[in-house]
XYZ file of C-alpha atoms in Angstrom:
359
model
C 36.260 19.940 87.985
C 39.823 20.426 87.330
C 42.610 17.128 85.942
C 45.033 16.063 88.733
C 47.320 18.488 89.043
C 49.804 15.751 89.226
C 49.826 15.578 85.189
C 51.907 17.042 83.026
C 52.334 20.488 81.763
C 50.202 20.844 78.318
C 50.681 24.018 77.652
C 52.852 26.411 79.631
C 53.268 30.067 78.470
C 56.270 31.611 80.260
C 57.228 34.911 80.593
C 55.794 35.901 77.241
C 55.780 39.252 75.930
C 54.607 40.598 72.685
C 55.427 43.819 71.424
C 54.544 46.161 68.658
C 57.184 48.852 67.811
C 57.596 50.392 71.478
C 53.731 49.001 72.730
C 53.883 46.416 74.774
C 50.610 44.050 74.254
C 51.838 41.183 76.483
C 53.889 41.436 79.508
C 55.499 38.623 81.481
C 53.016 36.684 81.249
C 52.695 32.923 82.917
C 50.227 30.557 82.471
C 49.718 26.954 82.375
C 47.335 24.181 81.472
C 47.344 20.758 82.089
C 45.856 17.550 79.639
C 42.114 18.245 79.587
C 42.240 21.074 81.534
C 40.181 24.442 79.674
C 41.496 27.502 80.512
C 40.222 31.155 79.887
C 41.730 34.134 79.386
C 38.994 36.965 80.780
C 39.623 41.036 80.542
C 38.843 44.209 79.153
C 38.998 45.176 75.575
C 42.633 45.888 74.493
C 43.845 43.889 77.169
C 46.310 41.494 75.612
C 44.240 38.139 75.372
C 43.946 38.317 71.865
C 47.208 38.871 71.402
C 47.705 36.253 74.099
C 46.100 33.989 72.430
C 47.489 34.680 68.791
C 50.908 34.381 70.159
C 49.914 30.501 71.314
C 48.750 30.079 67.474
C 51.699 31.172 66.065
C 50.392 34.047 64.366
C 52.474 36.302 66.507
C 56.027 36.619 67.582
C 57.581 36.628 71.123
C 59.840 39.526 72.057
C 60.785 37.341 75.420
C 60.013 34.561 77.300
C 58.611 31.290 75.844
C 55.916 28.945 74.921
C 56.062 24.831 75.076
C 53.332 22.292 74.042
C 54.448 19.038 76.343
C 58.766 18.957 75.728
C 58.222 21.124 72.132
C 58.554 24.884 72.194
C 56.627 26.471 70.203
C 57.972 29.714 70.252
C 60.293 32.285 72.205
C 62.131 35.257 71.092
C 64.531 33.100 68.757
C 62.316 30.802 66.368
C 59.196 30.689 65.908
C 57.113 27.073 64.816
C 54.967 27.666 62.026
C 51.026 28.255 63.093
C 50.271 25.117 60.703
C 53.094 23.484 62.252
C 51.716 23.316 65.869
C 48.832 20.940 65.420
C 46.505 23.271 66.870
C 42.627 23.803 66.357
C 41.162 27.187 66.286
C 38.092 28.566 66.310
C 37.299 32.199 66.245
C 34.398 34.756 66.218
C 33.597 34.352 62.957
C 32.315 30.896 62.428
C 33.089 31.191 58.965
C 31.300 27.416 57.905
C 31.654 27.149 54.398
C 28.373 27.643 52.730
C 28.860 25.294 49.562
C 29.733 22.357 51.715
C 27.254 20.050 53.956
C 27.668 19.774 57.306
C 29.307 16.674 57.327
C 32.262 18.117 54.367
C 32.597 20.993 56.641
C 33.592 18.529 59.701
C 35.777 16.174 57.429
C 37.355 19.489 55.610
C 40.918 18.778 57.428
C 40.568 14.988 57.302
C 41.726 15.323 53.717
C 44.681 12.953 54.763
C 42.499 10.205 55.995
C 40.610 7.319 54.025
C 37.146 7.786 53.322
C 36.238 5.137 55.871
C 37.773 6.929 58.957
C 36.625 10.050 57.526
C 32.990 9.215 57.647
C 33.601 7.120 61.028
C 35.119 10.415 62.654
C 32.081 12.656 61.283
C 29.861 10.396 62.365
C 31.056 10.437 66.031
C 31.140 13.736 65.927
C 27.892 14.929 64.755
C 26.968 12.216 67.681
C 28.676 14.163 70.222
C 27.514 17.958 69.305
C 24.274 16.656 68.905
C 23.441 16.657 65.399
C 23.291 13.158 63.649
C 20.818 12.951 60.851
C 21.999 16.541 59.702
C 24.926 15.824 57.758
C 23.439 16.409 54.446
C 22.307 19.894 55.455
C 23.847 23.237 54.662
C 25.601 25.533 56.965
C 21.794 28.446 56.076
C 19.834 25.571 57.421
C 21.181 25.940 60.710
C 20.350 28.293 64.038
C 23.066 30.241 65.363
C 24.023 27.458 68.195
C 23.669 24.551 65.810
C 26.601 26.501 63.627
C 28.728 27.009 66.347
C 28.609 23.330 67.512
C 29.635 22.293 63.623
C 32.258 24.861 63.718
C 33.501 22.957 67.295
C 33.468 19.738 65.171
C 35.231 20.646 62.273
C 38.062 22.602 64.325
C 37.974 19.545 66.784
C 38.408 16.642 63.801
C 41.684 16.035 63.587
C 42.117 15.547 67.273
C 44.379 18.721 67.886
C 46.910 19.204 70.670
C 44.781 21.971 71.892
C 42.005 24.212 70.453
C 42.217 27.858 71.275
C 38.981 29.667 71.144
C 38.764 33.536 69.968
C 35.534 35.009 71.831
C 33.249 31.485 69.784
C 29.991 32.755 71.518
C 29.828 36.734 71.145
C 27.614 36.544 68.535
C 24.972 34.650 70.172
C 22.143 35.596 72.187
C 22.236 35.540 76.003
C 19.361 32.598 75.917
C 21.336 30.796 73.006
C 24.824 30.646 75.426
C 22.867 29.758 78.148
C 22.599 26.641 77.119
C 25.431 26.658 74.635
C 28.611 27.131 76.657
C 27.969 24.320 79.057
C 27.491 22.051 75.859
C 30.423 23.055 74.512
C 32.104 22.314 77.631
C 30.875 18.710 77.721
C 32.099 18.470 74.737
C 35.284 19.256 75.020
C 35.883 17.351 77.940
C 34.462 14.046 76.427
C 37.257 14.410 73.971
C 39.996 15.332 76.679
C 40.661 18.845 74.649
C 43.051 20.706 75.908
C 41.697 24.771 75.554
C 41.985 27.658 75.714
C 39.100 30.327 74.961
C 39.515 34.215 74.827
C 36.128 35.851 76.249
C 34.930 39.267 78.060
C 31.782 37.540 79.813
C 32.813 36.586 83.220
C 30.069 34.163 83.115
C 30.518 32.303 80.554
C 34.478 32.535 81.449
C 33.606 31.036 84.808
C 30.517 28.089 82.898
C 33.087 26.689 80.917
C 36.551 27.228 82.560
C 38.447 25.082 84.931
C 41.168 28.149 85.458
C 40.599 31.809 84.649
C 43.670 34.120 83.656
C 42.131 37.284 84.547
C 44.435 39.918 82.217
C 44.793 43.648 82.706
C 46.752 46.016 80.442
C 49.021 43.118 79.163
C 49.308 41.414 82.038
C 48.222 38.752 84.079
C 46.350 39.845 87.626
C 45.250 36.499 88.840
C 45.355 32.785 87.201
C 42.833 30.820 89.239
C 39.848 28.654 89.866
C 36.209 30.701 89.305
C 35.480 30.027 92.643
C 38.806 31.429 94.336
C 39.081 34.451 91.537
C 35.478 35.368 93.188
C 35.828 34.847 96.628
C 39.496 35.341 97.369
C 40.818 38.161 94.540
C 44.212 38.751 94.973
C 43.969 42.593 93.543
C 41.985 45.805 93.552
C 41.795 45.227 90.021
C 40.107 41.754 90.030
C 38.092 42.919 92.859
C 36.385 45.069 91.193
C 36.289 43.405 87.604
C 34.995 40.406 88.835
C 31.069 40.264 90.116
C 28.975 43.670 90.975
C 30.813 44.463 93.845
C 31.000 48.239 95.654
C 34.119 48.800 98.302
C 32.710 50.126 101.450
C 35.206 51.944 104.164
C 35.709 50.228 107.552
C 38.572 51.030 110.444
C 40.431 47.637 111.762
C 39.410 47.632 115.258
C 41.853 44.196 116.556
C 42.925 41.348 114.220
C 38.741 39.919 114.770
C 37.061 43.382 114.391
C 36.496 45.929 111.741
C 34.202 48.609 111.614
C 31.881 49.445 109.056
C 28.735 51.829 107.990
C 26.466 48.574 108.814
C 28.118 47.712 111.987
C 31.082 46.085 113.718
C 31.842 42.851 111.574
C 33.374 39.921 113.036
C 36.611 38.839 110.835
C 36.620 35.089 109.941
C 40.384 35.090 109.832
C 42.497 37.498 112.040
C 43.991 39.971 110.082
C 47.743 41.029 110.643
C 46.154 44.540 109.935
C 47.271 46.788 112.990
C 44.214 49.042 115.123
C 42.869 52.221 113.108
C 43.790 50.866 109.878
C 41.857 51.776 107.006
C 40.711 49.426 104.458
C 38.240 49.102 101.818
C 36.001 46.249 102.280
C 34.462 44.087 98.640
C 30.810 44.011 98.973
C 28.637 41.999 96.727
C 25.197 41.628 96.223
C 24.717 38.120 97.869
C 26.663 39.884 100.941
C 23.952 42.624 101.529
C 20.669 40.764 102.705
C 17.065 42.509 103.540
C 16.007 42.380 106.951
C 13.170 43.836 108.390
C 14.615 43.905 112.008
C 18.108 45.444 111.105
C 19.088 48.608 113.023
C 20.292 49.960 109.412
C 17.972 51.009 106.888
C 18.280 51.958 102.850
C 16.411 54.182 100.088
C 15.953 51.564 97.200
C 17.202 53.560 94.437
C 16.841 51.403 91.935
C 15.670 47.349 91.297
C 15.821 44.387 89.038
C 13.347 41.584 89.240
C 15.810 38.543 88.757
C 13.134 35.604 88.792
C 14.287 33.795 91.992
C 15.356 37.454 94.224
C 14.797 41.292 93.173
C 18.013 43.025 93.017
C 18.149 46.415 94.414
C 20.226 49.090 94.632
C 19.876 51.003 97.967
C 21.402 54.335 99.569
C 22.256 54.542 103.045
C 21.525 57.470 105.191
C 25.291 59.074 104.437
C 24.401 58.628 100.598
C 26.904 55.336 99.992
C 25.074 53.173 97.742
C 24.815 48.778 97.586
C 23.109 46.243 95.760
C 21.547 44.123 98.153
C 19.341 40.763 97.165
C 15.894 39.762 98.550
C 13.569 37.155 97.808
C 11.073 37.649 95.153
C 7.924 37.842 97.968
C 9.583 41.190 99.130
C 8.453 42.825 96.534
C 9.095 46.992 97.668
C 9.259 50.070 95.391
C 11.809 52.713 94.256
C 12.035 54.925 97.188
C 10.699 52.756 99.908
C 12.987 52.111 102.688
C 14.126 48.728 104.593
C 16.376 47.198 106.522
C 19.364 45.607 105.635
C 22.267 43.670 107.067
C 25.557 42.389 106.172
C 26.226 38.583 105.576
C 29.577 37.578 104.547
C 31.539 34.247 104.386
C 34.604 36.007 102.542
C 36.301 39.412 103.960
C 38.236 40.631 101.021
C 39.884 43.791 102.458
C 42.252 46.134 100.860
C 44.407 48.951 102.747
C 44.225 52.199 101.664
C 44.944 51.971 97.651
C 47.051 48.880 97.972
C 46.751 45.530 96.297
C 47.015 43.558 99.051
C 44.419 40.974 100.198
C 43.029 39.971 103.871
């Protein structure tokens, strides 16, 4: 899915720091995107992701570090190229289409230096790309929310920016619309071969649109990796806790191949370097816990959610510990019912007592 790593860096952020007085909003941030790659800044409110995006756009000065686009230095602690001279496109949470202009005029807004025929050609191309051909004479208020979002994207893409920055572009849309629009936007960016960086607090949105995700916490990047790796191989406790709906359960290392848990002795896929008797926390997500009538381990269903093809149960073990469990939609158990469960892990993520070193 990701572009070849042999490509040169298109966006390079090195040791970036942004301060507001004594407050450090972004601290020692490093990330890189190759040409045509889609990145995402993910994290809770106040973690610094929008500040970092604004620094890349040229709206915030750096107190340390540098930002390069290709061979050009956009910002460092000594200088900042003005935002309007960076060749960067922006899509904000507030779509801000011009209500008095037609769709065609909105998309062509940044093409004033081109001839009429060039503008018409580019607008026609983009209308076809976003699936709105034939609507060029309509006005924004006649479009749905998803259509307006695609027009805003087309307007940002029209001048062929060097990079596209998107700040919470889907936050105002309902969940059903986002399900279809987010992959559509990804496909549009790929077809245009646009390098893009998206800010969101929605991990499903991040995983759907991005090649690489930077999970931020308190102004720093905790992990910058593919969505798959961040989900299955979190490098810090924060990443493991933030991504997915997992629980930590205590376990004891028996030897380099086995750990003992509340749900029995588990065989590790890869040997651990932790010493025997080491106390660890094992990350367990809903898809790691299966309903099994033949299991020796029982739990009481304390809540349930119907997900269509499956149920997600919250199960409380005899010692009071809670887990989330996946069960086929044909197994419709009631709250308060006892069911058998077992662990089925493909990836073992463990943290030794309150440390940040995954094993």
